[in-house]
Amino acid sequence: DPEFKRLNMQSEMLSMCFGGLTPCHELVESVLDPSDGSEKHVLDLGSGSGIWCVEMAKKFPHTEVLGVDLVSPRLENPPRNCKFEVHDINDGLSKFYGTFDVVHARFIDSGLKDHHKFMLDAERCLKPGGVFVVICASHLLTEDDTPYPPFTQANPQGSWFQRIFFVMERGLKNQGNNMDISEGIFCEGLWNHKLLDRTSCRGAIFTPPIGLWASASDSHKNTTIKKLGELWRNNLMTVNRHFEKGFLNAKRPAEEYPLYGPNIDEELLQDRHRSLMQVRALWGQSHGKNYKVPETFEGAASSSEGGFTLATIYSDQVQWTDRLSSYRANFTPEMKALINDSSFDVLKHHYEAEQ
């Protein structure tokens, strides 16, 4: 299945960004430490191809790992401690309450009907001291940490991929999935969630490059940066082929859609834009057992690859909220129009010229 292959590649990219299978791998390892003699359980919500579950099961062979999604992955000989269940997360998670040491969810926000209900449901699945980890992707960034300009007829130097990202948000909104709600939840973070220990909560932003334009002076770090950029570029070129349904839900002219594929491929293959992917992560522990790993930073800490900032982790809610709020506040009128107005900047003369 090509989509499962893409999801496997996506898992590899995220592991490179995180330095492990989660953005808080040291904390997860401490929670799943078998030395206390208790059984350990991990839940992956929206397990996709199943690759994350398989890798977790291999890394923690004493742990039972359960993946939940609308479709069961077709895996040959998964580890014995790795199982999958077909279940719609939107129907609730009450049967999983109080059972898991780690609850993990990534890139599922576009499929959620009620974001607030999901967050509460997921947190209720934790045992005392268990860790909830949720990950999402957002619009492309410039090197100055501002939204990357999308292609418009007034700005032909903008990014076609950023354009379709905004159009897809319009499509989701038309389906009743308002991404402003998801954005608001991530902007607030987990600090005020009553089921979680406020002092354990963190937010992180990972900004891997898209393409081969970024570099580092250290040869090993340079290899890592180039590999990350290549993987993210290839992933976006693949996911670009799955946007048609969302595009049509945005109520834009169907004739416009074929323009995106070749233009996105061209801009990615030619490294026309020095753009960054934006991956956001939140995590926190439920009240109870204290597994927290000592940390050496206050407020925010950055991880760099030879001068290239790959990750910034926040322990302070105000700093985190300011960072995310300022990003959305920098949306231009054109960006907002692509999200809110299906008649904005229709590329009629483009497809008429191709005919």
Tab-separated table of N, CA, C and O in Angstrom, residues 141-146 148 213-214 273-276 308:
chain	number	residue	atom	x	y	z
A	141	LEU	N	7.010	27.110	7.371
A	141	LEU	CA	7.645	28.278	7.964
A	141	LEU	C	8.766	28.811	7.079
A	141	LEU	O	9.384	28.059	6.316
A	142	THR	N	9.063	30.094	7.229
A	142	THR	CA	10.290	30.658	6.676
A	142	THR	C	11.408	30.466	7.707
A	142	THR	O	11.163	30.065	8.849
A	143	GLU	N	12.627	30.795	7.323
A	143	GLU	CA	13.747	30.724	8.267
A	143	GLU	C	13.597	31.745	9.395
A	143	GLU	O	14.227	31.621	10.436
A	144	ASP	N	12.743	32.755	9.192
A	144	ASP	CA	12.498	33.780	10.217
A	144	ASP	C	11.312	33.428	11.108
A	144	ASP	O	10.818	34.279	11.848
A	145	ASP	N	10.831	32.181	11.007
A	145	ASP	CA	9.753	31.698	11.877
A	145	ASP	C	8.425	32.392	11.593
A	145	ASP	O	7.612	32.602	12.490
A	146	THR	N	8.186	32.743	10.351
A	146	THR	CA	6.913	33.332	9.944
A	146	THR	C	6.266	32.412	8.905
A	146	THR	O	6.945	31.584	8.286
A	148	TYR	N	5.179	30.795	5.613
A	148	TYR	CA	5.772	30.927	4.283
A	148	TYR	C	4.704	31.445	3.309
A	148	TYR	O	3.562	30.980	3.310
A	213	TRP	N	18.445	22.278	0.813
A	213	TRP	CA	19.077	23.599	0.870
A	213	TRP	C	19.818	23.842	2.177
A	213	TRP	O	20.782	24.609	2.209
A	214	ALA	N	19.397	23.223	3.277
A	214	ALA	CA	20.027	23.484	4.574
A	214	ALA	C	21.324	22.696	4.706
A	214	ALA	O	21.493	21.631	4.109
A	273	HIS	N	12.368	26.959	-2.613
A	273	HIS	CA	12.010	27.668	-1.386
A	273	HIS	C	12.832	27.153	-0.210
A	273	HIS	O	12.996	25.951	-0.037
A	274	ARG	N	13.336	28.058	0.593
A	274	ARG	CA	14.036	27.686	1.829
A	274	ARG	C	12.977	27.619	2.938
A	274	ARG	O	12.908	28.484	3.813
A	275	SER	N	12.157	26.584	2.848
A	275	SER	CA	11.031	26.455	3.770
A	275	SER	C	11.284	25.342	4.781
A	275	SER	O	12.085	24.435	4.563
A	276	LEU	N	10.558	25.443	5.892
A	276	LEU	CA	10.679	24.486	6.986
A	276	LEU	C	9.320	23.860	7.271
A	276	LEU	O	8.292	24.532	7.215
A	308	PHE	N	21.783	25.171	12.804
A	308	PHE	CA	20.410	25.067	12.306
A	308	PHE	C	19.527	24.585	13.460
A	308	PHE	O	19.707	23.482	13.970
